[in-house]
Coordinates of C-alpha atoms in Angstrom, one line a residue:
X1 CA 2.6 -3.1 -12.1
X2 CA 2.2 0.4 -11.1
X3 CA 2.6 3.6 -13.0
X4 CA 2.9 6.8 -12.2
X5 CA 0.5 9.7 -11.4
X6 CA -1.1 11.8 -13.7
X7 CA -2.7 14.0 -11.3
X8 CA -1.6 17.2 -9.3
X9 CA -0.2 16.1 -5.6
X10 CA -3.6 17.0 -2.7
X11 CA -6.4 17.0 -5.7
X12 CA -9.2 14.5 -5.3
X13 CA -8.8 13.1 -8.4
X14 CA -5.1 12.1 -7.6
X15 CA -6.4 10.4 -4.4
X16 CA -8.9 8.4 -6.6
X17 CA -5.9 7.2 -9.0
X18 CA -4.3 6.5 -5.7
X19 CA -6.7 4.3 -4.6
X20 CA -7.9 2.0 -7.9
X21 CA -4.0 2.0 -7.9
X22 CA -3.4 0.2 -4.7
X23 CA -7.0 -1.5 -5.0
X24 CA -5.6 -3.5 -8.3
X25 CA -2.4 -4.3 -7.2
X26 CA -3.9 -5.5 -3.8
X27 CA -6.1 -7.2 -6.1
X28 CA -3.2 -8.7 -7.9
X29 CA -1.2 -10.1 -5.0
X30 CA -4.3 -11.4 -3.5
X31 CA -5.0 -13.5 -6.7
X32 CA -2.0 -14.9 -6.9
X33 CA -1.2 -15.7 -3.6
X34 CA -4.4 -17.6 -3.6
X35 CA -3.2 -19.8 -6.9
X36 CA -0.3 -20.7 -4.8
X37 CA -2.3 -21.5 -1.8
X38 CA -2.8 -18.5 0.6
X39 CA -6.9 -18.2 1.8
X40 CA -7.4 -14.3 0.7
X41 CA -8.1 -13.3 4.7
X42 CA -5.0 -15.3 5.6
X43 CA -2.7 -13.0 3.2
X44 CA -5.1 -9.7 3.5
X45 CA -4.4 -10.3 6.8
X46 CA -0.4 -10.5 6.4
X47 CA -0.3 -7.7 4.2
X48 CA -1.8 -5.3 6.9
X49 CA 0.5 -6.0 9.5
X50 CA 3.3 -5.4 7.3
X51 CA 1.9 -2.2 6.2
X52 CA 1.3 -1.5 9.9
X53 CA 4.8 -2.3 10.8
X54 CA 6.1 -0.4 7.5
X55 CA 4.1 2.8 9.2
X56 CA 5.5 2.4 12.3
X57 CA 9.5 2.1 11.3
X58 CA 8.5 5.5 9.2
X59 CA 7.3 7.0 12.0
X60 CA 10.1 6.0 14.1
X61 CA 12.7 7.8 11.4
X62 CA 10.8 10.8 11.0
X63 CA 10.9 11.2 14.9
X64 CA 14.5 10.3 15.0
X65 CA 15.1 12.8 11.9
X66 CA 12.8 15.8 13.9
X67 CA 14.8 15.0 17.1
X68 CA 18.1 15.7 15.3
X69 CA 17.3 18.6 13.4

Protein backbone atom coordinates (compact mmCIF):
# COMPACT_ATOMS: atom_id res chain seq x y z
CA UNK A 1 0.00 0.00 0.00
CA UNK A 2 2.82 2.25 0.37
CA UNK A 3 6.17 2.48 -1.32
CA UNK A 4 9.08 3.94 -0.74
CA UNK A 5 10.56 7.49 -1.43
CA UNK A 6 12.10 8.55 -4.31
CA UNK A 7 13.07 11.88 -3.14
CA UNK A 8 16.11 13.29 -1.16
CA UNK A 9 15.19 13.37 2.89
CA UNK A 10 14.15 17.74 3.77
CA UNK A 11 13.43 18.56 -0.09
CA UNK A 12 9.92 19.88 -0.92
CA UNK A 13 9.27 17.48 -3.36
CA UNK A 14 9.82 14.54 -0.82
CA UNK A 15 7.35 16.29 1.48
CA UNK A 16 4.78 16.45 -1.44
CA UNK A 17 5.26 12.52 -2.03
CA UNK A 18 4.88 12.43 1.59
CA UNK A 19 1.75 13.86 1.72
CA UNK A 20 -0.35 12.33 -1.59
CA UNK A 21 1.22 9.23 0.26
CA UNK A 22 -0.57 9.45 3.48
CA UNK A 23 -3.53 11.41 1.62
CA UNK A 24 -4.26 7.92 -0.40
CA UNK A 25 -3.82 5.56 2.11
CA UNK A 26 -6.05 7.78 4.52
CA UNK A 27 -8.18 7.74 1.55
CA UNK A 28 -8.02 4.03 1.39
CA UNK A 29 -8.85 3.09 5.03
CA UNK A 30 -11.54 5.64 5.09
CA UNK A 31 -13.24 3.90 2.06
CA UNK A 32 -13.19 0.84 3.42
CA UNK A 33 -14.05 1.30 6.71
CA UNK A 34 -17.12 2.98 5.41
CA UNK A 35 -18.13 -0.30 3.22
CA UNK A 36 -18.04 -2.03 6.46
CA UNK A 37 -20.01 0.49 8.29
CA UNK A 38 -17.84 3.27 9.91
CA UNK A 39 -19.41 7.12 9.01
CA UNK A 40 -15.95 8.72 7.55
CA UNK A 41 -15.98 11.53 10.64
CA UNK A 42 -16.54 8.65 13.09
CA UNK A 43 -13.23 6.71 11.80
CA UNK A 44 -11.26 10.14 10.67
CA UNK A 45 -12.03 10.87 13.96
CA UNK A 46 -10.43 7.49 15.52
CA UNK A 47 -7.65 7.65 13.40
CA UNK A 48 -6.45 11.06 14.82
CA UNK A 49 -6.47 10.14 18.28
CA UNK A 50 -4.41 7.19 17.60
CA UNK A 51 -2.00 9.18 15.76
CA UNK A 52 -2.13 11.64 18.61
CA UNK A 53 -1.51 8.91 21.15
CA UNK A 54 1.12 7.29 18.68
CA UNK A 55 2.93 10.96 18.94
CA UNK A 56 2.77 11.08 22.46
CA UNK A 57 4.31 7.41 23.38
CA UNK A 58 7.21 8.69 20.81
CA UNK A 59 7.71 11.59 22.58
CA UNK A 60 7.70 9.89 25.88
CA UNK A 61 10.71 7.42 24.52
CA UNK A 62 12.71 10.01 23.07
CA UNK A 63 12.60 11.86 26.54
CA UNK A 64 13.22 8.72 28.35
CA UNK A 65 16.17 7.89 25.65
CA UNK A 66 17.65 11.97 26.16
CA UNK A 67 17.34 11.46 30.00
CA UNK A 68 19.55 8.33 29.86
CA UNK A 69 22.13 9.41 27.61
Amino acid sequence: MIDPPTNEPDTPERRVELDQTVDYAVQLLVEEAHLVGWTRVEFLTAVLDAANARLSAIEEERDLEEGQA
